[in-house]
Structures are given as C-alpha cells and as structure tokens.
Amino acid sequence: MKRYVAAAGSALLVALLAGCAGAGSGGPQQNNDPVTPEAPTCGTDPVVLNAYFETGFDLPFRLSEEFTRQFPNVTWNIKQDQFQNLINATPRLLSGNNPPDLIRLPTMVSLVQDGLLKNLDGYAEGFGWDKWPAAQLSQNRVADDGTRGSGSLYAMGLNYSLTGVFYNKELAARVGMTEPPATVAEFDAVLERAKAQGILPIMVWNASASGGGLAFPLQHLMAAYGPTQPINDWIFQKPGATIDTPTNRQAAEHLQRWIEAGYFPPDANAIQYTDANARFRNGEGLFIFNGDWENASYDEGMPGNVGFFLFPPLKEGDPVAAMSSPLTFGIAAKAANAGCAAFFLNWVATNEQARQINVTVGGSNPGGPADLAIPPVAAGSVTNETLAAGALVAESNGAMDFIANATGAIFAQGWTPELQKMVGGEQDGAGLLAAVQAEYERELEQGS
Amino acid sequence: MVTADIGVGSVAAGRPLDTVPSPDQTSTTRRTQLRRGPLRRGARRTALVGWLFVTPALLMYAVFVLQPLGLTIQYSLYRWNGVGPATWVGLSNYVTVLRDPDLLGTIINSFQLVLFFSVIPVSLGLVTASVIHRVASGRFGTVTRTVLFLPQVIPLVAAGIIWGWLLSLPGLINQALTAVGLGGVTRAWLGDFDTALPAVGLIGIWVLLGFCTVLLLAGMTKIDPALYESARIDGAGWWREFVSITLPSLRYEIGVCLTVTIVAALAAFDIVYVSTGGGPGNSTAVPGIQIYILAFLERQVGLASALAVLLMILVLVIILPIQRLSREERR
C-alpha cells in the first residue's frame, strides 16, 4: 500500500516536472510527414525518469545508476515487478494517468495496435539507429497489419540475447567430449555415451509455472532440420504461416526420441526454471539448453567448469542458428519524458561505460553500431564463448525469435501442455505440432 | 403514543414488535385502530434505523461485490481486449466458451477437487473434532486445534511453494518413502499425469482440514451434554451417539463447511496456479486458471468474463441446494 502511495506522490512530481524534458529537441513541424528526425537530450534541468523494470534482472538498474552518474540532472523513479505480472499490467500501465517513460516490454503487437507505444521512427532517424545492423531492430518493428519484423519501430533492445548449449566441462571430459559436437549425429553420440555412463545427458525445466523449457531444444532442432525463415514468419504471424512443416516434424520426432531414451530428467514436468539451473550448477546434467542471460550465474556457480556451443547443424559446416532476441524496452505513447528516455536508449548502445556494464552484468551482446567493438570480458568467463558464437550466428543470418513468443498464450496453452504430454508419453511429434498450430489459429482467430 | 414509545424501546432491546403486549386486547377493531397509526410510524422508524445500520456494509457490498459482478456480466457481452474499443457481440462469447473442448476437462477436474477439498476435509474434520471433543479438551486439545488451524494462517502462495518442494522428486516426501523401503513408488508427484491432481488435492486437504475441524468443534461444544448423558443411560455406544446426536446437531455447521469448501474447490486458483499451473498437460487445469489465461495472456476480457459468469452459475447451482438443505433440517 505504501508503495502505491509513494508511486502516486512521485507521479505528481513527474507531472510537475514534465515539460523540462526533451527541451533541446523540437525542430520545425513537418506536415504530412509523420517521421520527424529527432535526437533529443536530457537537457540540464532536473528530470525524473519514470521506469518499470523486471524484478531479478540487475542490468537495467545498474545502467540507470551509471546514467545518473554521468547526467546528474536525471534521477529515476523505478518500479519493478515479476515478468509474469508485467505481462498482465503493461496495458493498464501504458494507458494509465502516469504512463512510464521507459518500460520492459513482454509483448508489443497488441500494445502498438491500441496506440499505447510511442513510434520511435523519428528517434531512429535522428540518432542514426536505422544505420545499425538491420537485424537488431527488425524484431521491434510492427507493420500496419500487426505483423512483426517490418514496419515502424516501437521498442529498442538494451542488449541482444543468444541461446545454445551450455556444458559441464568436467562431465564432458568424462564422456570423452574433447570439442563441441559438429553435427546433430555427433551430439546424439555424446548423449548416448553420457546416458551409458549414468550421467544425466540434458537438464531441463518443463513445469507449467516456468513454461515448457523443452521448447528450447525443440526449436534448436527445428533450425538444424530446416531453414529459420519459416519459423520467424510463424512467430511474426505472417499470413498463412504454419509451424507444422515436414522439417519441424522431423525435429519434434527427434526430440521425442531423446525423451524416450531418457536423456532428460524423469521429473522434468515438475522442474522449475530456477531449480533446473541450480541442479545444473551443482553438477547434475552434462548439457542445458539456455541463453546467455545465465552466463553470470553459471560463471559464479561453476567457475571455470562451464562451456558453451551453438547447437550444431545436421551437416558439418552448414549454417548455424540460435534464438536471439532484444531485451526490449519501450516508451509509452503519452510518456512525459519520451525524449530523455530515447536519449537513454541511445546512450546504452553507444556509451563505452554502458556497453561495458551491459556485457559484464547482462552477459549479452550490447548491439549498437556495427563499428563499435564489443567491450572486453574477464578471461575464463563463458561470456567470451557466447559473444564469439553470436558473431557466427550473425554471419549465418541464423537469428530466430522464440517460438514461445508467437502469441500471448501460445506458450501457456500450446507448447507447455503439449511438451509435458510428450514427456508423459501422451503425445508424439506430429501430434505436438498439429495441436500447437490449432491453438495458434484459434488465438489468432479470436484475437482478430 | 404509548405503544409507539414501547415499540421503539423494544427495537432497542432487540425484541420483535409483535410481542409487545397491547394495552387493549378486548376489542379487535379498537386494537387495530389504535395500533395501526402509531405502529406504522414505529415500523417506518425501525426500518429506517435498520437501514442506517446496514448502509455501510451494503455500500461496501455494492462497490466491491455487486458492481464488479455487474461489470463482469457486461464485459461478457462484448469482445474487448481490456484497453481498446469494445464491440457488442451478444451471447457469442458464451457460445465460444461452451464450444471449447478443453472446458469440459477443466470442469471435470474441479469436480474431482471437490472430493479432496470438501468431502475428505469435512469427514476427516468430523472425526478429528469428535476425537478432540471427547478425549482432549484440555491443553492438548488447544495445541492440536492450533496446529490444525495453522494452514489457514499461512498464505496459500507460500503453502503452494513449500508443498512444491516437499512433493518434488528429491523432496522430503520421496526421501521418507525411500527410507521406509518404498523407493519404488517415488516420483515427481506434481509432475506426473496420474498423481498431479491427487497431489494438489492433498494440499487442499491440508489447508481445509483445520478450518472444518475448528468449526465443527465449536458446534460440538454447543450441544447440550445432557443429551449425551441420557443417551448413555439408554445404553448408546460411541457410534450411536455420533450418528443420533452429534451429526444432527451439527447440520448447520456441516452445511457451512460444505459450502465454503465446495466453493474453494470449484473456484480454485491460487493453490493450483502456484503448485502446478494447470499442468502437466491439462491434468490439473481448472476454470479459474482458464479465466486467468484468457483475460491476462490472451487479453480476451469478454471470453474470460463469460467463463467467469458460467463458473458462478455452476457454483450457485451446487451451493444453493446445500444451503437450503442445511437450513430446513435445522428447524
């Protein structure tokens, strides 16, 4: 209760201070042209940025502290919430009386369609974001027809995550894995050897509260069996897109063989995300499919004993792929300090200090202009391996969004229950994809 | 004038007006003539005072129960994402919800939960309460009552998380089973298709048993001991006492227990959401979870409201007969 009173008080403060922000922006109003290039600053007058961050992720908090150190006139009013709660609350926060200047966005299409998010095209042109590697911004673009991947820009990434396979070096040595597998067949062989030696091949989480973590190995298998473009089309809701393709079916059947071979823990359906990571750090499981946001926790929990590789292709030397998505932040359409917030987003990607914090704390690629070098990382950190892998994925143009993000409820209503059924022996590869596709079409139809 | 004063006084004393002795009981016509005027005024004042007392509660009830209820019914007739413009769709949300093949499954699940949340806690509560009542009315009884009631004090979310740990594969329950040589039956109780629902039910029993026990125990202390005494003189045993005296005297309390626990089962959300989230598969999915997913993940406020209204009707259809039964039998 106190928190809300405090929030209301600071809301008033923000309202009083509104108007000071973005004073240096402006420029002549151009009629009939919605895009006005703008590169505002935070000025010199006091500004309070009103922000919503995700609980449990240090990076935005550390960046905000550094930002205030460099620009002392800017202070922060930060509220935080669990990701799941943010999903529920975002529409109301954005449409409320005190809309945030900066907010961690779980999804965006519906928010854009309701006119709740600020169109960032003007800032993109003003700050030159549109000259950065296009792949960075494409996931944050929403077209007029509601498909993602192209159109106007509505959010920016604080950094760009990457997924793949983390491995326990000690266990890898025990099963004779001297270098990362180069093909899916080699990966299979390692799994088989581990199982034969009584080592759990793959740790995974698959409980409903965390969502079906088996979607990670499944999507990596999909990208090994087939091209990534149809997968992205499906996630971005391109008309006629389907997840139930012949190569995806092969991938789902491959996953089913892993499950039947006992390569995952028998209690997978009851394992939460945090438990899976804790058990992996404690030496249970040779592999875990996860993303570079866990780098710091693995480095700390199993120092020097954790490695990373990209999931291999079917044939050696074929293009590699990975899930990669921006740590998305948006600006409310009615934000009081939109200009200052945009300046912050630009600063995160281009300031040397900010990029260093980004890599050290966040563990992911800070993005930004192509000619900026990635800041140095402590020797022996697994972040070195994930950053190097990220370059390979960019080279192969193999970045995908997550299949869990295709629609608001596709994870909770589609992937998670169907993958759990597969673990319980009640679903097969073909059935899994058909069921998820049906759920996808139901949601799109009801949501349209 | 006199009667009017007596009337007001009787309200203050909490006695109904009918019992006020009339100063003139010989002539019926005279009495009605005399009483009609003043009493009517008195009744009006009484009603006014009554309404005055009830107003704060009614206001709360209207703002926090009736208004949301009305809004939910209104939302259920629209297609709305919670933010944008809403479109009138009539009853089509209800048609969509009723056609959903998963809906029947969730309702069946919640009826299975009635067994665990209601039938078992109430029967077990009767046994526990009568044992405490008979043999442990002293300090031991107080301690037992407190321990059994504790789950009511612990937030359900915390309870759900703790039970999640206890029931996990490396958890305490499986360790205990292994220790007594039952290693063969160990499993991830909340992650297994066959055991997830009973495991959630077990958490429900733990939560609701104390509530039922304490309520029934309070009812038992109210029963006149002379009844038991005379039954014993007539040679009745423990079982006969229980069936012929305890059970009939507790009808009202049992009715309350059944009502509260059946509502808890049919409208279950927190325990299920925290412990299994409806999984694995849809084996523990209940209407409450579906409403949440529809409203907040799919942002289909209209569909979610329609399902909520249907759930309310379902609960009423089951609860109202129980209410009536317990009230009638009390007379």
mmCIF file of N, CA, C and O in Angstrom, chain B residues 1 4 10-11 33 40 42 79 96 109 116 145 161-162 188-189 209 224 266 296 307 313:
data_model
loop_
_atom_site.group_PDB
_atom_site.id
_atom_site.type_symbol
_atom_site.label_atom_id
_atom_site.label_comp_id
_atom_site.label_asym_id
_atom_site.label_seq_id
_atom_site.Cartn_x
_atom_site.Cartn_y
_atom_site.Cartn_z
ATOM 1 N N MET B 1 -49.691 6.732 21.436
ATOM 2 C CA MET B 1 -48.408 7.326 21.765
ATOM 3 C C MET B 1 -47.586 6.400 22.620
ATOM 4 O O MET B 1 -46.407 6.203 22.407
ATOM 5 N N ALA B 4 -46.205 3.527 20.693
ATOM 6 C CA ALA B 4 -45.085 3.897 19.839
ATOM 7 C C ALA B 4 -43.793 3.906 20.638
ATOM 8 O O ALA B 4 -42.771 3.406 20.205
ATOM 9 N N SER B 10 -38.644 -1.517 22.284
ATOM 10 C CA SER B 10 -38.480 -2.938 22.001
ATOM 11 C C SER B 10 -37.466 -3.184 20.902
ATOM 12 O O SER B 10 -36.785 -4.188 20.885
ATOM 13 N N VAL B 11 -37.364 -2.240 19.985
ATOM 14 C CA VAL B 11 -36.334 -2.393 18.945
ATOM 15 C C VAL B 11 -34.970 -2.344 19.584
ATOM 16 O O VAL B 11 -34.078 -3.135 19.312
ATOM 17 N N GLN B 33 -57.430 -0.155 15.268
ATOM 18 C CA GLN B 33 -57.496 1.300 15.088
ATOM 19 C C GLN B 33 -56.407 1.985 15.889
ATOM 20 O O GLN B 33 -55.717 2.875 15.415
ATOM 21 N N ARG B 40 -47.348 1.872 12.612
ATOM 22 C CA ARG B 40 -46.835 2.070 11.257
ATOM 23 C C ARG B 40 -45.665 3.035 11.302
ATOM 24 O O ARG B 40 -44.619 2.820 10.721
ATOM 25 N N GLY B 42 -43.890 3.654 13.865
ATOM 26 C CA GLY B 42 -42.783 2.973 14.547
ATOM 27 C C GLY B 42 -42.042 2.043 13.615
ATOM 28 O O GLY B 42 -40.815 2.020 13.581
ATOM 29 N N ARG B 79 -16.733 -8.060 -27.095
ATOM 30 C CA ARG B 79 -15.394 -8.508 -27.432
ATOM 31 C C ARG B 79 -14.479 -7.337 -27.097
ATOM 32 O O ARG B 79 -14.625 -6.240 -27.655
ATOM 33 N N THR B 96 -18.804 -19.491 -27.659
ATOM 34 C CA THR B 96 -17.402 -19.841 -27.874
ATOM 35 C C THR B 96 -16.848 -20.624 -26.693
ATOM 36 O O THR B 96 -16.180 -21.645 -26.857
ATOM 37 N N ASN B 109 -12.103 -31.730 -13.779
ATOM 38 C CA ASN B 109 -11.022 -31.623 -12.800
ATOM 39 C C ASN B 109 -11.496 -30.963 -11.515
ATOM 40 O O ASN B 109 -11.161 -31.399 -10.420
ATOM 41 N N PHE B 116 -11.417 -33.837 -2.800
ATOM 42 C CA PHE B 116 -10.265 -33.576 -1.931
ATOM 43 C C PHE B 116 -10.460 -32.329 -1.065
ATOM 44 O O PHE B 116 -10.019 -32.276 0.062
ATOM 45 N N ARG B 145 -5.741 -28.135 18.041
ATOM 46 C CA ARG B 145 -6.571 -27.219 17.265
ATOM 47 C C ARG B 145 -5.718 -26.177 16.561
ATOM 48 O O ARG B 145 -5.890 -25.895 15.381
ATOM 49 N N ILE B 161 4.184 -23.155 -2.667
ATOM 50 C CA ILE B 161 5.614 -23.283 -2.989
ATOM 51 C C ILE B 161 6.259 -24.353 -2.098
ATOM 52 O O ILE B 161 6.997 -25.218 -2.572
ATOM 53 N N ILE B 162 5.924 -24.311 -0.798
ATOM 54 C CA ILE B 162 6.521 -25.285 0.127
ATOM 55 C C ILE B 162 6.105 -26.706 -0.260
ATOM 56 O O ILE B 162 6.921 -27.614 -0.315
ATOM 57 N N ALA B 188 7.871 -37.582 -9.224
ATOM 58 C CA ALA B 188 7.585 -36.160 -9.082
ATOM 59 C C ALA B 188 6.068 -36.031 -9.011
ATOM 60 O O ALA B 188 5.392 -35.993 -10.032
ATOM 61 N N TRP B 189 5.529 -35.979 -7.798
ATOM 62 C CA TRP B 189 4.086 -36.109 -7.600
ATOM 63 C C TRP B 189 3.288 -35.055 -8.357
ATOM 64 O O TRP B 189 2.215 -35.339 -8.881
ATOM 65 N N LEU B 209 -8.645 -28.880 6.222
ATOM 66 C CA LEU B 209 -8.993 -29.756 7.333
ATOM 67 C C LEU B 209 -9.118 -28.965 8.641
ATOM 68 O O LEU B 209 -10.077 -29.130 9.400
ATOM 69 N N ASP B 224 -25.906 -29.741 24.021
ATOM 70 C CA ASP B 224 -26.216 -29.931 25.444
ATOM 71 C C ASP B 224 -25.676 -31.286 25.935
ATOM 72 O O ASP B 224 -26.078 -32.331 25.419
ATOM 73 N N LEU B 266 -14.370 -25.522 -6.538
ATOM 74 C CA LEU B 266 -14.838 -25.148 -7.874
ATOM 75 C C LEU B 266 -14.173 -23.869 -8.370
ATOM 76 O O LEU B 266 -13.930 -23.702 -9.561
ATOM 77 N N PHE B 296 -5.649 -12.432 -19.107
ATOM 78 C CA PHE B 296 -4.388 -11.712 -18.985
ATOM 79 C C PHE B 296 -3.338 -12.132 -19.996
ATOM 80 O O PHE B 296 -2.445 -11.355 -20.296
ATOM 81 N N LEU B 307 -16.744 -16.953 -19.173
ATOM 82 C CA LEU B 307 -16.403 -18.169 -18.438
ATOM 83 C C LEU B 307 -16.595 -17.945 -16.933
ATOM 84 O O LEU B 307 -17.074 -18.829 -16.218
ATOM 85 N N ILE B 313 -22.442 -19.392 -12.035
ATOM 86 C CA ILE B 313 -23.733 -20.096 -12.103
ATOM 87 C C ILE B 313 -23.568 -21.543 -11.640
ATOM 88 O O ILE B 313 -24.363 -22.061 -10.859
#
